[in-house]
Short mmCIF file of C-alpha atoms in Angstrom, two decimals:
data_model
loop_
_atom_site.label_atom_id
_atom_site.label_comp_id
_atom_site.label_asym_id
_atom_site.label_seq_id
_atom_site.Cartn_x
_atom_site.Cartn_y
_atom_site.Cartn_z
CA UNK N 250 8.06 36.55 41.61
CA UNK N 251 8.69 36.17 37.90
CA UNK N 252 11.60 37.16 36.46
CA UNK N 253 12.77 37.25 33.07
CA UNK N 254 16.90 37.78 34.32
CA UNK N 255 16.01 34.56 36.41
CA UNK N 256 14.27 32.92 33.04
CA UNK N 257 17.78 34.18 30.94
CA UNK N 258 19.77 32.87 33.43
CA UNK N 259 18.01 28.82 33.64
CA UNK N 260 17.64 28.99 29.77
CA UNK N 261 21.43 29.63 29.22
CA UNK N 262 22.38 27.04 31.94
CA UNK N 263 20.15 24.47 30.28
CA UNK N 264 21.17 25.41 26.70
CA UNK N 265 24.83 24.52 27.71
CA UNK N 266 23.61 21.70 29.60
CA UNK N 267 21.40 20.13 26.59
CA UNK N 268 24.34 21.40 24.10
CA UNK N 269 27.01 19.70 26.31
CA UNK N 270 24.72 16.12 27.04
CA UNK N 271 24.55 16.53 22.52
CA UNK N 272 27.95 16.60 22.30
CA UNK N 273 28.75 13.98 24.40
CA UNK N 274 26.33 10.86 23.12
CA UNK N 275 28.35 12.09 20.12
CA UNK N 276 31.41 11.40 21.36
CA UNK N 277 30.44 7.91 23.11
CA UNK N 278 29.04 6.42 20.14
CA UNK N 279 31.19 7.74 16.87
CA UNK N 280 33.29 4.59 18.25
CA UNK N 281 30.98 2.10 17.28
CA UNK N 282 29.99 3.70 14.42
CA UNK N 283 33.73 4.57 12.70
CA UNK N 284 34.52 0.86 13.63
CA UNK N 285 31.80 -0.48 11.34
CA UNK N 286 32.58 2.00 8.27
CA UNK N 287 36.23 0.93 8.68
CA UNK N 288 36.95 -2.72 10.43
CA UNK N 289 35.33 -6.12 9.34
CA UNK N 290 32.06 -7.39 11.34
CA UNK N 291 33.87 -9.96 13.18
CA UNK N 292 36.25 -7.50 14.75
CA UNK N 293 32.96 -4.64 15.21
CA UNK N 294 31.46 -7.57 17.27
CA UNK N 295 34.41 -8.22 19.08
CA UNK N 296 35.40 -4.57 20.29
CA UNK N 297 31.77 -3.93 20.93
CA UNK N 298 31.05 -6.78 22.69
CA UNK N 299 33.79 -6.05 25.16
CA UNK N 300 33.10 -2.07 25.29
CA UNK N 301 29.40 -3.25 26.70
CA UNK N 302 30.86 -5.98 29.18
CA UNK N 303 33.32 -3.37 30.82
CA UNK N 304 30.90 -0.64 31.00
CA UNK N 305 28.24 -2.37 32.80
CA UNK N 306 30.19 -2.34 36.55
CA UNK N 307 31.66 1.44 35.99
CA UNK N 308 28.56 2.78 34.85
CA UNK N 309 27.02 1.62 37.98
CA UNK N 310 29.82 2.98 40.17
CA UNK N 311 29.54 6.44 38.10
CA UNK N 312 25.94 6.59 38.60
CA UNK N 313 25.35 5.48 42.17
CA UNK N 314 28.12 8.52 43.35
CA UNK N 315 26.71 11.25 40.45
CA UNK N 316 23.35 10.58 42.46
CA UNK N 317 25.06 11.33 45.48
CA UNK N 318 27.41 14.08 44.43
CA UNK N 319 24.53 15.98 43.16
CA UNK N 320 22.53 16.03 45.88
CA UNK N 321 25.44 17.06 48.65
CA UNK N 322 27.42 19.56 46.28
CA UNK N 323 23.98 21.36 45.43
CA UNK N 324 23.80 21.97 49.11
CA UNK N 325 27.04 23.62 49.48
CA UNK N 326 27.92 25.34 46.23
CA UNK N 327 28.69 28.19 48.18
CA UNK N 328 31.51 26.60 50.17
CA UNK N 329 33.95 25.56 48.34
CA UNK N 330 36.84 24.07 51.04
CA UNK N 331 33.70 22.23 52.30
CA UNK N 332 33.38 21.03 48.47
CA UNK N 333 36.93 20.26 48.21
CA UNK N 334 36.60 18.08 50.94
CA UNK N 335 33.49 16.42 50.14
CA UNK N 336 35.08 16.00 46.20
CA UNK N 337 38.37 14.24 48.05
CA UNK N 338 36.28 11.95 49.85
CA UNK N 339 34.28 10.86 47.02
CA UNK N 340 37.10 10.11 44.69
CA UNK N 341 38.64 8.04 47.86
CA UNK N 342 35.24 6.09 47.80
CA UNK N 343 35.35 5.83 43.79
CA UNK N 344 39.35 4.74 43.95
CA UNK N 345 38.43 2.66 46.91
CA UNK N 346 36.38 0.37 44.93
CA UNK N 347 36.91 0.74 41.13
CA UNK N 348 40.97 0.15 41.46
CA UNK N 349 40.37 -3.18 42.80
CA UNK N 350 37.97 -3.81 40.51
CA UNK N 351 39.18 -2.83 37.54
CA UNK N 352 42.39 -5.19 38.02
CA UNK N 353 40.09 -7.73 38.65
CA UNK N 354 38.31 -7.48 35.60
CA UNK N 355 41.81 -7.27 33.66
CA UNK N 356 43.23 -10.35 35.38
CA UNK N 357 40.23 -12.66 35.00
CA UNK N 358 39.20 -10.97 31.41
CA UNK N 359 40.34 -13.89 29.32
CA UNK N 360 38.98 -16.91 31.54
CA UNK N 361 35.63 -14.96 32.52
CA UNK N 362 35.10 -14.64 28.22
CA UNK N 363 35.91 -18.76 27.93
CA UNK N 364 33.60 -19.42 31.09
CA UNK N 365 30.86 -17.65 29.21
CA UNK N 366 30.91 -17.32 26.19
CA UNK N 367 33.65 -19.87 24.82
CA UNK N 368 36.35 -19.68 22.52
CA UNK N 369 34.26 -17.77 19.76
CA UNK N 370 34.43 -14.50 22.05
CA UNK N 371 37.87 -14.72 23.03
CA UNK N 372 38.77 -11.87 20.62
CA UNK N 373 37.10 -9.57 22.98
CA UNK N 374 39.64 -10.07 25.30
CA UNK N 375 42.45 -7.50 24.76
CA UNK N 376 39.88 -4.69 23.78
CA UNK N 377 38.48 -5.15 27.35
CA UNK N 378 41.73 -5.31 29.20
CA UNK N 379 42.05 -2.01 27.51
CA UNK N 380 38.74 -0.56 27.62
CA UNK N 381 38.66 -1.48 31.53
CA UNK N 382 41.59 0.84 32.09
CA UNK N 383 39.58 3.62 30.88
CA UNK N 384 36.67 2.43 32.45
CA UNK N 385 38.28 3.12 36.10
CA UNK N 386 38.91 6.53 35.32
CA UNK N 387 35.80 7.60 34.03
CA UNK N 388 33.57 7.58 37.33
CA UNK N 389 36.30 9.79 38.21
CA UNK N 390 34.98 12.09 35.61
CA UNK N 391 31.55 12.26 36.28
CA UNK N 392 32.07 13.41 39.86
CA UNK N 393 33.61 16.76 38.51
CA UNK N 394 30.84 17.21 36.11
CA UNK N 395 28.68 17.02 38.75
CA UNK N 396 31.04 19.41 40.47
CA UNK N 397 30.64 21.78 37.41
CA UNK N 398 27.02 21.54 37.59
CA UNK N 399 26.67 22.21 41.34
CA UNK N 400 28.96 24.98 41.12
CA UNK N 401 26.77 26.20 38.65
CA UNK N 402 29.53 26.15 36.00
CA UNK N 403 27.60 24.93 32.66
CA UNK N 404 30.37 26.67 30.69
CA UNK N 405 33.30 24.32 32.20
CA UNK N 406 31.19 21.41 31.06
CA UNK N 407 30.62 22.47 28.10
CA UNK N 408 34.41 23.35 27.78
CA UNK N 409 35.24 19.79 28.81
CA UNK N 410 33.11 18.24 26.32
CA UNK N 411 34.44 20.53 23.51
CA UNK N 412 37.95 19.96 24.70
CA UNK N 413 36.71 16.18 24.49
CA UNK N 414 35.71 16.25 21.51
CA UNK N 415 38.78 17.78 19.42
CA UNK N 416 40.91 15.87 21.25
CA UNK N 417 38.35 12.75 20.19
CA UNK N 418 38.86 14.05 16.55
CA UNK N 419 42.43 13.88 16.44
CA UNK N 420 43.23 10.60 18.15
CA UNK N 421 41.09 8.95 15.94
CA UNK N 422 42.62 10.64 12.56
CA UNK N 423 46.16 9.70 14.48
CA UNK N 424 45.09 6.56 15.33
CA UNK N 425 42.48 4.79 12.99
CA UNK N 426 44.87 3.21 10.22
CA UNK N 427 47.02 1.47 13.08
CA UNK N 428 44.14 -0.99 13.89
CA UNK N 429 41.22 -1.34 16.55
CA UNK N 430 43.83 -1.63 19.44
CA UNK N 431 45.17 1.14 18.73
CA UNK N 432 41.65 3.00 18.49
CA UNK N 433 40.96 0.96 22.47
CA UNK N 434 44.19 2.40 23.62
CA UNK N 435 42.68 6.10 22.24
CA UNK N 436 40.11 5.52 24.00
CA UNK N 437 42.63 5.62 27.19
CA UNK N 438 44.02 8.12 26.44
CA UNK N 439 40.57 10.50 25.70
CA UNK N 440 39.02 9.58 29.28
CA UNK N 441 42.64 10.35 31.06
CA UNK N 442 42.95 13.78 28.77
CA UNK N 443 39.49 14.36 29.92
CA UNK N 444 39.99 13.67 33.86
CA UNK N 445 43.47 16.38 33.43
CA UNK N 446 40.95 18.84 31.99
CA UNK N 447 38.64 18.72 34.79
CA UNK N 448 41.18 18.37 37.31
CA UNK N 449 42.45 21.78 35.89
CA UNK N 450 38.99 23.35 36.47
CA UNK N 451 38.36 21.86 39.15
CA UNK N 452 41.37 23.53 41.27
CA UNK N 453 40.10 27.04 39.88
CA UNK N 454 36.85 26.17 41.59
CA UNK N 455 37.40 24.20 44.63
CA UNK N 456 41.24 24.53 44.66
CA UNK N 457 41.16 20.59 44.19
CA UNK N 458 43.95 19.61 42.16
CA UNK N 459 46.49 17.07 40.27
CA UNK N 460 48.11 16.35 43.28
CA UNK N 461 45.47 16.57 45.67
CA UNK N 462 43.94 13.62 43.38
CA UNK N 463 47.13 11.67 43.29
CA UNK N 464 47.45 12.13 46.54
CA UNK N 465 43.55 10.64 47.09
CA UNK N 466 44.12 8.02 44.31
CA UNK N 467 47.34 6.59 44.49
CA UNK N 468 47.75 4.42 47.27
CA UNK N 469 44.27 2.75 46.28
CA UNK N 470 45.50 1.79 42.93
CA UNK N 471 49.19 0.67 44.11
CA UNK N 472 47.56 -1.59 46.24
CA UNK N 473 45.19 -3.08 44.38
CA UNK N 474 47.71 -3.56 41.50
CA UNK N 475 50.44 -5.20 43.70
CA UNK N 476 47.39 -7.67 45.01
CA UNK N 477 46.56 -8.69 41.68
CA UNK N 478 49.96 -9.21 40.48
CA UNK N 479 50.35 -11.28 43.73
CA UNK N 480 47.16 -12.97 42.92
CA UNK N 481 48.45 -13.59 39.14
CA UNK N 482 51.76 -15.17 40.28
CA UNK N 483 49.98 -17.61 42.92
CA UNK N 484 47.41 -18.82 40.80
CA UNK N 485 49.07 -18.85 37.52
CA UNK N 486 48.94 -22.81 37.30
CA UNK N 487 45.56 -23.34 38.46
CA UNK N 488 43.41 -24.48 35.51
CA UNK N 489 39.57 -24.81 36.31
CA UNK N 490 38.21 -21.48 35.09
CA UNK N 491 35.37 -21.16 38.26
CA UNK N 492 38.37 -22.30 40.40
CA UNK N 493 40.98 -20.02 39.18
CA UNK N 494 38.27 -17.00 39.03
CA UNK N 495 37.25 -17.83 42.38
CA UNK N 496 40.58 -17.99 44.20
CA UNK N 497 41.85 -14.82 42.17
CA UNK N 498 38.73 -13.00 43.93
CA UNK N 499 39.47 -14.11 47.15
CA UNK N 500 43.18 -13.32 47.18
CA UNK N 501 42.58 -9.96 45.53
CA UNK N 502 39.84 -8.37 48.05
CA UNK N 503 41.55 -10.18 51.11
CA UNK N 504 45.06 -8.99 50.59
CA UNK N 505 43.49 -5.20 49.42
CA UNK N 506 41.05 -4.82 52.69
CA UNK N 507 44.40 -5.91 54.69
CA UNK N 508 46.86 -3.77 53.34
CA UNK N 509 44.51 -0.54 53.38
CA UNK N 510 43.87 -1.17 57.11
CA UNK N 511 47.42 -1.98 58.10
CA UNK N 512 48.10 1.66 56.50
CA UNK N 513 45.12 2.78 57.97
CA UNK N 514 43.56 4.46 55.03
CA UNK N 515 40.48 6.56 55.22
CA UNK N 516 38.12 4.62 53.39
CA UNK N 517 38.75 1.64 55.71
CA UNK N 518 38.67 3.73 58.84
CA UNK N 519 34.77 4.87 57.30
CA UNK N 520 33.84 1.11 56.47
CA UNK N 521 34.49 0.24 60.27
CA UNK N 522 32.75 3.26 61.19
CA UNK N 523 29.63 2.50 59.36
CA UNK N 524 29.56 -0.84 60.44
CA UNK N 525 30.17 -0.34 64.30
CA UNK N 526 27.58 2.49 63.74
CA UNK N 527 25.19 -0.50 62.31
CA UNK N 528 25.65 -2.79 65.43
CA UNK N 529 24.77 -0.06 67.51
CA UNK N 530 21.66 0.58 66.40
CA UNK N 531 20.76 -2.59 66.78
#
């Protein structure tokens, strides 16, 4: 049956939706577009070149678990300690994979940039060590947008992204005279003011909070930093770059996927699952 309270009701959700998606592509791309009004070319290329490099990998991970979050949290927007749980278990998954990562990325940055694309690019290098820190926070993000969404909560998002956006405004007046560094470490600092924000909202909704994310988080990233520090020190004085990028991987995910199952962490304890679950059926 038609409705027009049910019409009022979708058009203001997807008004604050479409407003929220506006002010966002805002937001991602005044970067680029500040950094060419105010830097030289050469450096433009060079922070942009590494802002699309350290993208590509957390975009996918963002992506692959909003697809996912969407679906399940839509089905149970009504329950939110079974949304609290299924949140926690996704930002395990997310932490599981991106911390690792991330240090990866960071670690191998500057040999990775001379294996492909030689000393010219080399530049690049500290704005994506910097970049990728932001980068493993941000799938982190999209999972409680997706929250927001499924909870039927356009106005949160569209607080977020307003929130984002001053907050945008004023580390780049703070911050854009002291050099594109500074503007990468902004960038930091914007995605882990961001993930507060929604971990703020997020425990009004679904009681999931600061802690209950550190708590989730934490021992993911120790981990995986500790490995690659490990990884750093052992393979300091190894100098072929497919060598030295190949040993460094090696190290990194063997040491993480033994420490997480000597402390029996969750994500570990569902890998095992799934895979036991796959021998069965076969």
């Amino acid at each position: 049956i038609f409705s027009f309270n049910s019409l009022k009701s979708f058009f203001s959700f997807s008004s604050k939706l479409l407003l929220t998606n506006t002010i966002a592509t805002i937001g991602n791309n005044i970067y680029p577009s500040l950094i060419a009004l105010f830097y030289p070319m050469n450096q433009v290329a060079y922070f942009n070149q590494a802002k699309k490099y350290q993208e590509i990998p957390f975009l996918t991970i963002s992506n692959t678990f909003r697809s996912v979050a969407m679906l399940i949290l839509s089905d149970i927007n009504n329950e939110s300690e079974r949304m609290k749980r299924v949140v926690s278990k996704m930002i395990k998954s997310i932490a599981f994979i991106a911390f690792p990562l991330g240090f990866i990325m960071i670690l191998l940055a500057e040999t990775i940039f001379y294996l492909f694309f030689k000393e010219k690019w080399l530049s690049s290098v500290p704005f994506f060590q910097a970049l990728t820190l932001a980068g493993m926070l941000s799938p982190f993000v999209f999972i409680f947008n997706e929250l927001f969404i499924a909870k039927e909560k356009s106005a949160y998002f569209l607080g977020v992204e307003i929130l984002k956006a001053l907050l945008l405004i004023v580390l780049i007046i703070i911050l854009l005279p002291k050099g594109l560094m500074a503007l990468a470490a902004s960038w930091v600092l914007y995605i882990l003011a961001t993930l507060l924000i929604s971990l703020i909202l997020s425990s009004k909704l679904v009681k999931y909070n600061l802690l209950n994310f550190l708590k989730d988080t934490m021992p993911y990233m120790l981990i995986a930093l500790i490995c690659s520090a490990v990884s750093y020190f052992t393979t300091k004085n190894i100098s072929p770059p497919i060598l030295y990028i190949t040993i460094n991987i090696l190290i990194i995910t063997t040491l993480y996927i033994t420490v997480c199952k000597a402390l029996k962490l969750e994500m570990i304890k569902e890998i095992e699952v799934w895979f036991t679950k796959r021998k069965t059926n076969k």
